[in-house]
Amino acid sequence: MRLTTYTDYALRTLMYLAANRDGLVTIQDIADVHDIAKNHLTKVVHQLGILGVVESLRGRNGGLRLGRNPDQINIGAVVRSTEPDFYMAECFDPGKSHCIMSAACSLKDMLNDATLAYLAVLDGVTLDDLMKTAGKRAEGEASFKSIPIRPQTVTLGK
């Protein structure tokens, strides 16, 4: 199972917003930190807003923040909302399968069970869980505390 870049960006955005709950964040902040195209990220943030997990405030002092508490944002629901489908093989796509073995093949059933198990794990995880886990990483590994979350502003000399 591989997530699309769109879902990856959605999850990164949510984690970034959760790590920066003390203020508003701009799409440009997130784009800069993750080296993501701002135009693509804008589409992701728009969908997260429609889902109600991100709130955007317009105006001069506007920005983004989480639309719900991190413990109310289910990762499985976010992934289901951002992935176009969960077709593990051609036979999952009705109308496009040309496999001559599909009537007798049990692979589709096994792959379907695996997909359901994968989603069940994600259904048991909230954004809050992700953030807590990130803080408990083994010593020597990166954690959110060791990653500069906000882009550093460079001041040029006079």
Short mmCIF file of N, CA, C and O in Angstrom, two decimals, residues 1-128:
data_model
loop_
_atom_site.label_atom_id
_atom_site.label_comp_id
_atom_site.label_asym_id
_atom_site.label_seq_id
_atom_site.Cartn_x
_atom_site.Cartn_y
_atom_site.Cartn_z
N MET A 1 0.86 -1.17 0.00
CA MET A 1 0.00 0.00 0.00
C MET A 1 0.90 1.23 0.00
O MET A 1 1.85 1.30 0.78
N ARG A 2 0.61 2.13 -0.87
CA ARG A 2 1.39 3.36 -0.94
C ARG A 2 0.43 4.53 -1.01
O ARG A 2 -0.49 4.54 -1.83
N LEU A 3 0.65 5.51 -0.15
CA LEU A 3 -0.19 6.70 -0.15
C LEU A 3 0.23 7.63 -1.29
O LEU A 3 1.40 7.71 -1.64
N THR A 4 -0.74 8.34 -1.80
CA THR A 4 -0.43 9.34 -2.82
C THR A 4 0.30 10.51 -2.17
O THR A 4 0.25 10.71 -0.95
N THR A 5 0.96 11.28 -2.99
CA THR A 5 1.63 12.49 -2.51
C THR A 5 0.62 13.43 -1.87
O THR A 5 0.91 14.08 -0.86
N TYR A 6 -0.57 13.48 -2.42
CA TYR A 6 -1.63 14.34 -1.89
C TYR A 6 -1.92 13.99 -0.43
O TYR A 6 -2.00 14.87 0.43
N THR A 7 -2.08 12.70 -0.13
CA THR A 7 -2.34 12.27 1.24
C THR A 7 -1.13 12.54 2.13
O THR A 7 -1.28 12.97 3.28
N ASP A 8 0.05 12.29 1.62
CA ASP A 8 1.28 12.58 2.36
C ASP A 8 1.30 14.05 2.77
O ASP A 8 1.57 14.39 3.93
N TYR A 9 1.00 14.94 1.84
CA TYR A 9 0.99 16.37 2.14
C TYR A 9 -0.09 16.72 3.15
O TYR A 9 0.10 17.58 4.02
N ALA A 10 -1.23 16.06 3.06
CA ALA A 10 -2.32 16.31 4.01
C ALA A 10 -1.88 15.93 5.43
O ALA A 10 -2.09 16.70 6.38
N LEU A 11 -1.25 14.78 5.56
CA LEU A 11 -0.80 14.34 6.88
C LEU A 11 0.32 15.23 7.41
O LEU A 11 0.34 15.59 8.60
N ARG A 12 1.25 15.61 6.55
CA ARG A 12 2.32 16.53 6.98
C ARG A 12 1.75 17.86 7.44
O ARG A 12 2.21 18.44 8.42
N THR A 13 0.75 18.35 6.72
CA THR A 13 0.12 19.62 7.07
C THR A 13 -0.53 19.53 8.45
O THR A 13 -0.35 20.41 9.30
N LEU A 14 -1.26 18.46 8.68
CA LEU A 14 -1.92 18.29 9.98
C LEU A 14 -0.90 18.18 11.11
O LEU A 14 -1.08 18.79 12.18
N MET A 15 0.17 17.45 10.88
CA MET A 15 1.20 17.32 11.91
C MET A 15 1.89 18.66 12.17
O MET A 15 2.16 19.02 13.32
N TYR A 16 2.13 19.40 11.12
CA TYR A 16 2.76 20.71 11.27
C TYR A 16 1.86 21.65 12.08
O TYR A 16 2.30 22.34 12.99
N LEU A 17 0.57 21.65 11.74
CA LEU A 17 -0.38 22.50 12.47
C LEU A 17 -0.50 22.07 13.92
O LEU A 17 -0.61 22.92 14.82
N ALA A 18 -0.46 20.78 14.18
CA ALA A 18 -0.53 20.28 15.55
C ALA A 18 0.70 20.69 16.35
O ALA A 18 0.62 20.98 17.54
N ALA A 19 1.85 20.73 15.69
CA ALA A 19 3.09 21.12 16.36
C ALA A 19 3.18 22.63 16.56
O ALA A 19 4.02 23.09 17.33
N ASN A 20 2.34 23.38 15.88
CA ASN A 20 2.37 24.84 15.96
C ASN A 20 1.02 25.39 16.39
O ASN A 20 0.49 26.31 15.79
N ARG A 21 0.47 24.86 17.44
CA ARG A 21 -0.87 25.25 17.88
C ARG A 21 -0.89 26.60 18.59
O ARG A 21 -1.95 27.13 18.84
N ASP A 22 0.26 27.15 18.89
CA ASP A 22 0.32 28.42 19.61
C ASP A 22 0.01 29.63 18.74
O ASP A 22 -0.15 30.74 19.26
N GLY A 23 -0.10 29.45 17.46
CA GLY A 23 -0.38 30.58 16.57
C GLY A 23 -0.87 30.11 15.22
O GLY A 23 -1.09 28.92 15.00
N LEU A 24 -1.06 31.06 14.35
CA LEU A 24 -1.50 30.75 12.99
C LEU A 24 -0.29 30.44 12.11
O LEU A 24 0.79 30.99 12.33
N VAL A 25 -0.49 29.60 11.15
CA VAL A 25 0.56 29.17 10.22
C VAL A 25 0.07 29.48 8.81
O VAL A 25 -1.12 29.35 8.52
N THR A 26 0.96 29.85 7.93
CA THR A 26 0.57 30.09 6.54
C THR A 26 0.88 28.86 5.69
O THR A 26 1.71 28.02 6.07
N ILE A 27 0.22 28.79 4.57
CA ILE A 27 0.53 27.73 3.61
C ILE A 27 1.99 27.84 3.19
O ILE A 27 2.68 26.83 3.04
N GLN A 28 2.48 29.05 3.04
CA GLN A 28 3.87 29.25 2.66
C GLN A 28 4.83 28.69 3.70
O GLN A 28 5.86 28.11 3.36
N ASP A 29 4.49 28.85 5.01
CA ASP A 29 5.32 28.26 6.07
C ASP A 29 5.48 26.76 5.86
O ASP A 29 6.59 26.22 5.90
N ILE A 30 4.36 26.09 5.65
CA ILE A 30 4.36 24.63 5.48
C ILE A 30 5.10 24.25 4.20
O ILE A 30 5.91 23.32 4.19
N ALA A 31 4.83 24.98 3.13
CA ALA A 31 5.48 24.71 1.85
C ALA A 31 7.00 24.85 1.97
O ALA A 31 7.75 24.01 1.45
N ASP A 32 7.46 25.87 2.67
CA ASP A 32 8.89 26.11 2.82
C ASP A 32 9.56 25.01 3.64
O ASP A 32 10.62 24.50 3.27
N VAL A 33 8.96 24.64 4.75
CA VAL A 33 9.55 23.63 5.63
C VAL A 33 9.65 22.27 4.94
O VAL A 33 10.64 21.57 5.07
N HIS A 34 8.61 21.91 4.19
CA HIS A 34 8.59 20.59 3.56
C HIS A 34 9.02 20.61 2.10
O HIS A 34 9.00 19.58 1.44
N ASP A 35 9.39 21.77 1.60
CA ASP A 35 9.80 21.91 0.21
C ASP A 35 8.73 21.37 -0.74
O ASP A 35 8.98 20.52 -1.60
N ILE A 36 7.52 21.88 -0.52
CA ILE A 36 6.34 21.48 -1.29
C ILE A 36 5.90 22.68 -2.13
O ILE A 36 5.98 23.82 -1.67
N ALA A 37 5.40 22.43 -3.31
CA ALA A 37 4.86 23.51 -4.14
C ALA A 37 3.64 24.12 -3.46
O ALA A 37 2.71 23.41 -3.09
N LYS A 38 3.65 25.43 -3.31
CA LYS A 38 2.56 26.13 -2.62
C LYS A 38 1.22 25.91 -3.32
O LYS A 38 0.19 25.71 -2.65
N ASN A 39 1.20 25.92 -4.64
CA ASN A 39 -0.06 25.73 -5.37
C ASN A 39 -0.68 24.37 -5.09
O ASN A 39 -1.89 24.25 -4.92
N HIS A 40 0.14 23.34 -5.05
CA HIS A 40 -0.37 22.00 -4.77
C HIS A 40 -0.86 21.92 -3.32
O HIS A 40 -1.92 21.36 -3.04
N LEU A 41 -0.09 22.49 -2.41
CA LEU A 41 -0.46 22.47 -1.00
C LEU A 41 -1.76 23.23 -0.74
O LEU A 41 -2.54 22.85 0.12
N THR A 42 -2.00 24.28 -1.51
CA THR A 42 -3.24 25.05 -1.37
C THR A 42 -4.46 24.16 -1.63
O THR A 42 -5.46 24.24 -0.91
N LYS A 43 -4.36 23.29 -2.62
CA LYS A 43 -5.46 22.36 -2.92
C LYS A 43 -5.67 21.38 -1.77
O LYS A 43 -6.80 21.06 -1.41
N VAL A 44 -4.59 20.90 -1.20
CA VAL A 44 -4.66 19.97 -0.07
C VAL A 44 -5.33 20.65 1.12
O VAL A 44 -6.25 20.10 1.74
N VAL A 45 -4.88 21.86 1.43
CA VAL A 45 -5.42 22.60 2.57
C VAL A 45 -6.90 22.91 2.36
O VAL A 45 -7.70 22.84 3.30
N HIS A 46 -7.27 23.21 1.12
CA HIS A 46 -8.68 23.47 0.83
C HIS A 46 -9.53 22.25 1.17
O HIS A 46 -10.58 22.38 1.82
N GLN A 47 -9.09 21.07 0.76
CA GLN A 47 -9.85 19.86 1.08
C GLN A 47 -9.88 19.61 2.58
O GLN A 47 -10.90 19.20 3.13
N LEU A 48 -8.77 19.83 3.27
CA LEU A 48 -8.74 19.65 4.72
C LEU A 48 -9.71 20.62 5.40
O LEU A 48 -10.32 20.28 6.42
N GLY A 49 -9.88 21.79 4.81
CA GLY A 49 -10.86 22.75 5.32
C GLY A 49 -12.28 22.25 5.13
O GLY A 49 -13.13 22.36 6.02
N ILE A 50 -12.55 21.67 3.96
CA ILE A 50 -13.88 21.11 3.69
C ILE A 50 -14.18 19.98 4.68
O ILE A 50 -15.31 19.85 5.15
N LEU A 51 -13.18 19.20 5.02
CA LEU A 51 -13.35 18.11 5.99
C LEU A 51 -13.53 18.63 7.42
O LEU A 51 -13.93 17.87 8.30
N GLY A 52 -13.18 19.89 7.64
CA GLY A 52 -13.33 20.48 8.96
C GLY A 52 -12.16 20.26 9.89
O GLY A 52 -12.23 20.59 11.07
N VAL A 53 -11.06 19.70 9.36
CA VAL A 53 -9.90 19.46 10.23
C VAL A 53 -8.91 20.62 10.22
O VAL A 53 -8.04 20.69 11.08
N VAL A 54 -9.07 21.52 9.26
CA VAL A 54 -8.25 22.73 9.19
C VAL A 54 -9.18 23.92 9.06
O VAL A 54 -10.18 23.86 8.34
N GLU A 55 -8.84 24.97 9.78
CA GLU A 55 -9.61 26.21 9.71
C GLU A 55 -8.69 27.29 9.14
O GLU A 55 -7.53 27.41 9.56
N SER A 56 -9.20 28.05 8.19
CA SER A 56 -8.40 29.14 7.64
C SER A 56 -9.06 30.45 8.01
O SER A 56 -10.27 30.60 7.94
N LEU A 57 -8.21 31.38 8.41
CA LEU A 57 -8.65 32.71 8.76
C LEU A 57 -8.08 33.68 7.74
O LEU A 57 -6.88 33.71 7.51
N ARG A 58 -8.95 34.43 7.13
CA ARG A 58 -8.53 35.36 6.07
C ARG A 58 -8.07 36.68 6.67
O ARG A 58 -8.30 36.97 7.82
N GLY A 59 -7.44 37.47 5.82
CA GLY A 59 -7.04 38.80 6.23
C GLY A 59 -5.55 38.93 6.44
O GLY A 59 -4.79 37.98 6.34
N ARG A 60 -5.17 40.14 6.76
CA ARG A 60 -3.75 40.48 6.93
C ARG A 60 -3.06 39.59 7.97
O ARG A 60 -1.93 39.18 7.80
N ASN A 61 -3.73 39.33 9.06
CA ASN A 61 -3.13 38.50 10.12
C ASN A 61 -3.70 37.08 10.10
O ASN A 61 -3.70 36.40 11.11
N GLY A 62 -4.16 36.64 8.95
CA GLY A 62 -4.79 35.33 8.83
C GLY A 62 -3.78 34.21 8.74
O GLY A 62 -2.57 34.41 8.77
N GLY A 63 -4.31 33.03 8.63
CA GLY A 63 -3.47 31.84 8.52
C GLY A 63 -4.31 30.61 8.75
O GLY A 63 -5.54 30.64 8.68
N LEU A 64 -3.62 29.54 9.05
CA LEU A 64 -4.26 28.25 9.26
C LEU A 64 -4.07 27.79 10.68
O LEU A 64 -3.07 28.10 11.32
N ARG A 65 -5.04 26.98 11.13
CA ARG A 65 -4.92 26.29 12.40
C ARG A 65 -5.80 25.04 12.32
O ARG A 65 -6.62 24.91 11.41
N LEU A 66 -5.62 24.16 13.26
CA LEU A 66 -6.45 22.97 13.29
C LEU A 66 -7.90 23.37 13.53
O LEU A 66 -8.18 24.26 14.33
N GLY A 67 -8.80 22.69 12.86
CA GLY A 67 -10.22 22.96 13.02
C GLY A 67 -10.83 22.16 14.16
O GLY A 67 -11.97 22.42 14.56
N ARG A 68 -10.11 21.19 14.66
CA ARG A 68 -10.54 20.36 15.78
C ARG A 68 -9.34 20.08 16.65
O ARG A 68 -8.19 20.24 16.23
N ASN A 69 -9.58 19.60 17.83
CA ASN A 69 -8.48 19.16 18.69
C ASN A 69 -7.82 17.94 18.05
O ASN A 69 -8.50 17.13 17.40
N PRO A 70 -6.52 17.78 18.23
CA PRO A 70 -5.82 16.65 17.61
C PRO A 70 -6.41 15.29 17.99
O PRO A 70 -6.37 14.36 17.19
N ASP A 71 -6.98 15.16 19.17
CA ASP A 71 -7.55 13.87 19.55
C ASP A 71 -8.89 13.60 18.87
O ASP A 71 -9.45 12.51 19.00
N GLN A 72 -9.40 14.56 18.12
CA GLN A 72 -10.65 14.40 17.38
C GLN A 72 -10.42 14.25 15.88
O GLN A 72 -11.38 14.20 15.11
N ILE A 73 -9.17 14.20 15.47
CA ILE A 73 -8.84 14.05 14.05
C ILE A 73 -8.34 12.63 13.83
O ILE A 73 -7.24 12.26 14.26
N ASN A 74 -9.16 11.81 13.19
CA ASN A 74 -8.85 10.42 12.95
C ASN A 74 -8.05 10.27 11.65
O ASN A 74 -8.48 10.74 10.59
N ILE A 75 -6.91 9.63 11.76
CA ILE A 75 -6.01 9.48 10.61
C ILE A 75 -6.65 8.60 9.53
O ILE A 75 -6.52 8.88 8.34
N GLY A 76 -7.35 7.56 9.91
CA GLY A 76 -8.02 6.71 8.93
C GLY A 76 -9.03 7.50 8.11
O GLY A 76 -9.12 7.34 6.88
N ALA A 77 -9.79 8.36 8.77
CA ALA A 77 -10.78 9.18 8.06
C ALA A 77 -10.11 10.15 7.10
O ALA A 77 -10.58 10.37 5.98
N VAL A 78 -8.99 10.72 7.52
CA VAL A 78 -8.26 11.65 6.64
C VAL A 78 -7.73 10.90 5.42
O VAL A 78 -7.88 11.37 4.29
N VAL A 79 -7.14 9.75 5.63
CA VAL A 79 -6.59 8.97 4.51
C VAL A 79 -7.70 8.55 3.55
O VAL A 79 -7.56 8.68 2.33
N ARG A 80 -8.83 8.09 4.08
CA ARG A 80 -9.95 7.72 3.21
C ARG A 80 -10.44 8.91 2.39
O ARG A 80 -10.86 8.76 1.24
N SER A 81 -10.38 10.10 2.97
CA SER A 81 -10.87 11.31 2.30
C SER A 81 -9.91 11.85 1.25
O SER A 81 -10.32 12.58 0.35
N THR A 82 -8.64 11.53 1.38
CA THR A 82 -7.65 12.11 0.47
C THR A 82 -7.15 11.13 -0.60
O THR A 82 -6.56 11.57 -1.57
N GLU A 83 -7.38 9.86 -0.40
CA GLU A 83 -6.97 8.86 -1.40
C GLU A 83 -8.07 8.72 -2.44
O GLU A 83 -9.25 8.65 -2.09
N PRO A 84 -7.72 8.61 -3.71
CA PRO A 84 -8.74 8.47 -4.75
C PRO A 84 -9.42 7.10 -4.73
O PRO A 84 -10.59 6.97 -5.07
N ASP A 85 -8.68 6.07 -4.33
CA ASP A 85 -9.22 4.71 -4.25
C ASP A 85 -8.21 3.84 -3.51
O ASP A 85 -7.12 4.29 -3.18
N PHE A 86 -8.59 2.63 -3.27
CA PHE A 86 -7.69 1.66 -2.63
C PHE A 86 -7.56 0.42 -3.51
O PHE A 86 -7.55 -0.70 -3.03
N TYR A 87 -7.45 0.63 -4.81
CA TYR A 87 -7.31 -0.46 -5.76
C TYR A 87 -5.89 -1.02 -5.67
O TYR A 87 -4.94 -0.39 -6.11
N MET A 88 -5.80 -2.19 -5.11
CA MET A 88 -4.48 -2.82 -4.95
C MET A 88 -4.02 -3.50 -6.23
O MET A 88 -2.84 -3.72 -6.42
N ALA A 89 -4.97 -3.83 -7.09
CA ALA A 89 -4.65 -4.50 -8.36
C ALA A 89 -5.74 -4.13 -9.36
O ALA A 89 -6.78 -3.58 -8.99
N GLU A 90 -5.50 -4.47 -10.60
CA GLU A 90 -6.45 -4.15 -11.68
C GLU A 90 -7.85 -4.68 -11.39
O GLU A 90 -8.86 -4.03 -11.67
N CYS A 91 -7.94 -5.84 -10.77
CA CYS A 91 -9.25 -6.48 -10.54
C CYS A 91 -10.12 -5.73 -9.53
O CYS A 91 -11.31 -6.00 -9.42
N PHE A 92 -9.56 -4.78 -8.81
CA PHE A 92 -10.34 -3.99 -7.86
C PHE A 92 -11.19 -2.93 -8.57
O PHE A 92 -12.17 -2.45 -8.03
N ASP A 93 -10.79 -2.56 -9.75
CA ASP A 93 -11.47 -1.49 -10.48
C ASP A 93 -12.55 -2.08 -11.37
O ASP A 93 -12.27 -2.65 -12.42
N PRO A 94 -13.82 -1.94 -10.95
CA PRO A 94 -14.89 -2.52 -11.77
C PRO A 94 -14.93 -1.87 -13.16
O PRO A 94 -14.82 -0.67 -13.31
N GLY A 95 -15.10 -2.69 -14.13
CA GLY A 95 -15.18 -2.19 -15.50
C GLY A 95 -13.85 -2.07 -16.20
O GLY A 95 -13.79 -1.90 -17.41
N LYS A 96 -12.74 -2.14 -15.46
CA LYS A 96 -11.43 -2.00 -16.09
C LYS A 96 -10.58 -3.25 -15.96
O LYS A 96 -9.46 -3.29 -16.40
N SER A 97 -11.11 -4.27 -15.30
CA SER A 97 -10.35 -5.49 -15.11
C SER A 97 -10.43 -6.36 -16.35
O SER A 97 -11.51 -6.66 -16.85
N HIS A 98 -9.27 -6.76 -16.82
CA HIS A 98 -9.18 -7.64 -17.98
C HIS A 98 -8.52 -8.96 -17.61
O HIS A 98 -8.10 -9.71 -18.48
N CYS A 99 -8.47 -9.23 -16.32
CA CYS A 99 -7.81 -10.44 -15.86
C CYS A 99 -8.70 -11.65 -16.13
O CYS A 99 -9.86 -11.69 -15.71
N ILE A 100 -8.15 -12.64 -16.80
CA ILE A 100 -8.93 -13.83 -17.15
C ILE A 100 -9.09 -14.77 -15.95
O ILE A 100 -9.91 -15.68 -15.99
N MET A 101 -8.36 -14.52 -14.87
CA MET A 101 -8.44 -15.40 -13.70
C MET A 101 -9.36 -14.85 -12.60
O MET A 101 -9.55 -15.48 -11.58
N SER A 102 -9.92 -13.67 -12.78
CA SER A 102 -10.64 -13.01 -11.70
C SER A 102 -11.81 -13.82 -11.14
O SER A 102 -12.10 -13.74 -9.94
N ALA A 103 -12.47 -14.64 -11.94
CA ALA A 103 -13.61 -15.43 -11.45
C ALA A 103 -13.17 -16.49 -10.44
O ALA A 103 -13.91 -16.81 -9.51
N ALA A 104 -11.97 -17.02 -10.58
CA ALA A 104 -11.51 -18.10 -9.71
C ALA A 104 -10.37 -17.67 -8.77
O ALA A 104 -9.92 -18.47 -7.95
N CYS A 105 -9.95 -16.47 -8.85
CA CYS A 105 -8.76 -16.01 -8.12
C CYS A 105 -9.13 -15.55 -6.70
O CYS A 105 -10.08 -14.81 -6.51
N SER A 106 -8.35 -15.97 -5.73
CA SER A 106 -8.59 -15.54 -4.35
C SER A 106 -7.65 -14.41 -3.94
O SER A 106 -7.74 -13.91 -2.83
N LEU A 107 -6.76 -14.01 -4.84
CA LEU A 107 -5.82 -12.93 -4.52
C LEU A 107 -6.57 -11.64 -4.18
O LEU A 107 -6.22 -10.95 -3.23
N LYS A 108 -7.62 -11.34 -4.94
CA LYS A 108 -8.37 -10.11 -4.69
C LYS A 108 -8.93 -10.11 -3.27
O LYS A 108 -8.86 -9.09 -2.58
N ASP A 109 -9.45 -11.23 -2.82
CA ASP A 109 -10.00 -11.31 -1.46
C ASP A 109 -8.91 -11.08 -0.41
O ASP A 109 -9.11 -10.38 0.58
N MET A 110 -7.75 -11.68 -0.64
CA MET A 110 -6.64 -11.50 0.31
C MET A 110 -6.15 -10.06 0.33
O MET A 110 -5.90 -9.50 1.39
N LEU A 111 -6.03 -9.47 -0.84
CA LEU A 111 -5.60 -8.07 -0.90
C LEU A 111 -6.65 -7.15 -0.28
O LEU A 111 -6.31 -6.17 0.39
N ASN A 112 -7.91 -7.48 -0.46
CA ASN A 112 -8.98 -6.69 0.16
C ASN A 112 -8.89 -6.79 1.68
O ASN A 112 -9.01 -5.78 2.38
N ASP A 113 -8.67 -7.98 2.21
CA ASP A 113 -8.52 -8.16 3.65
C ASP A 113 -7.32 -7.37 4.18
O ASP A 113 -7.39 -6.76 5.25
N ALA A 114 -6.23 -7.40 3.43
CA ALA A 114 -5.04 -6.65 3.83
C ALA A 114 -5.32 -5.15 3.85
O ALA A 114 -4.90 -4.43 4.77
N THR A 115 -6.04 -4.65 2.86
CA THR A 115 -6.39 -3.23 2.80
C THR A 115 -7.27 -2.85 3.98
O THR A 115 -7.07 -1.81 4.62
N LEU A 116 -8.24 -3.69 4.28
CA LEU A 116 -9.13 -3.42 5.43
C LEU A 116 -8.35 -3.42 6.74
O LEU A 116 -8.61 -2.60 7.62
N ALA A 117 -7.37 -4.33 6.88
CA ALA A 117 -6.54 -4.36 8.08
C ALA A 117 -5.68 -3.09 8.19
O ALA A 117 -5.54 -2.51 9.27
N TYR A 118 -5.14 -2.67 7.07
CA TYR A 118 -4.35 -1.44 7.00
C TYR A 118 -5.19 -0.24 7.45
O TYR A 118 -4.77 0.54 8.30
N LEU A 119 -6.39 -0.14 6.90
CA LEU A 119 -7.27 0.98 7.27
C LEU A 119 -7.74 0.87 8.72
O LEU A 119 -7.91 1.89 9.39
N ALA A 120 -7.92 -0.35 9.22
CA ALA A 120 -8.32 -0.52 10.62
C ALA A 120 -7.25 0.02 11.56
O ALA A 120 -7.57 0.63 12.59
N VAL A 121 -5.99 -0.19 11.22
CA VAL A 121 -4.90 0.37 12.04
C VAL A 121 -4.98 1.89 12.03
O VAL A 121 -4.91 2.54 13.08
N LEU A 122 -5.14 2.47 10.85
CA LEU A 122 -5.22 3.93 10.74
C LEU A 122 -6.46 4.47 11.45
O LEU A 122 -6.42 5.56 12.02
N ASP A 123 -7.54 3.72 11.46
CA ASP A 123 -8.77 4.13 12.15
C ASP A 123 -8.56 4.22 13.66
O ASP A 123 -9.27 4.95 14.34
N GLY A 124 -7.59 3.49 14.16
CA GLY A 124 -7.31 3.50 15.59
C GLY A 124 -6.31 4.57 16.01
O GLY A 124 -5.87 4.59 17.17
N VAL A 125 -5.94 5.45 15.09
CA VAL A 125 -4.93 6.48 15.37
C VAL A 125 -5.51 7.86 15.16
O VAL A 125 -6.19 8.12 14.17
N THR A 126 -5.24 8.74 16.11
CA THR A 126 -5.62 10.14 15.96
C THR A 126 -4.37 10.98 15.72
O THR A 126 -3.24 10.51 15.93
N LEU A 127 -4.58 12.21 15.34
CA LEU A 127 -3.45 13.14 15.17
C LEU A 127 -2.72 13.30 16.50
O LEU A 127 -1.50 13.37 16.55
N ASP A 128 -3.46 13.31 17.59
CA ASP A 128 -2.85 13.41 18.92
C ASP A 128 -1.92 12.23 19.17
O ASP A 128 -0.81 12.41 19.69
#
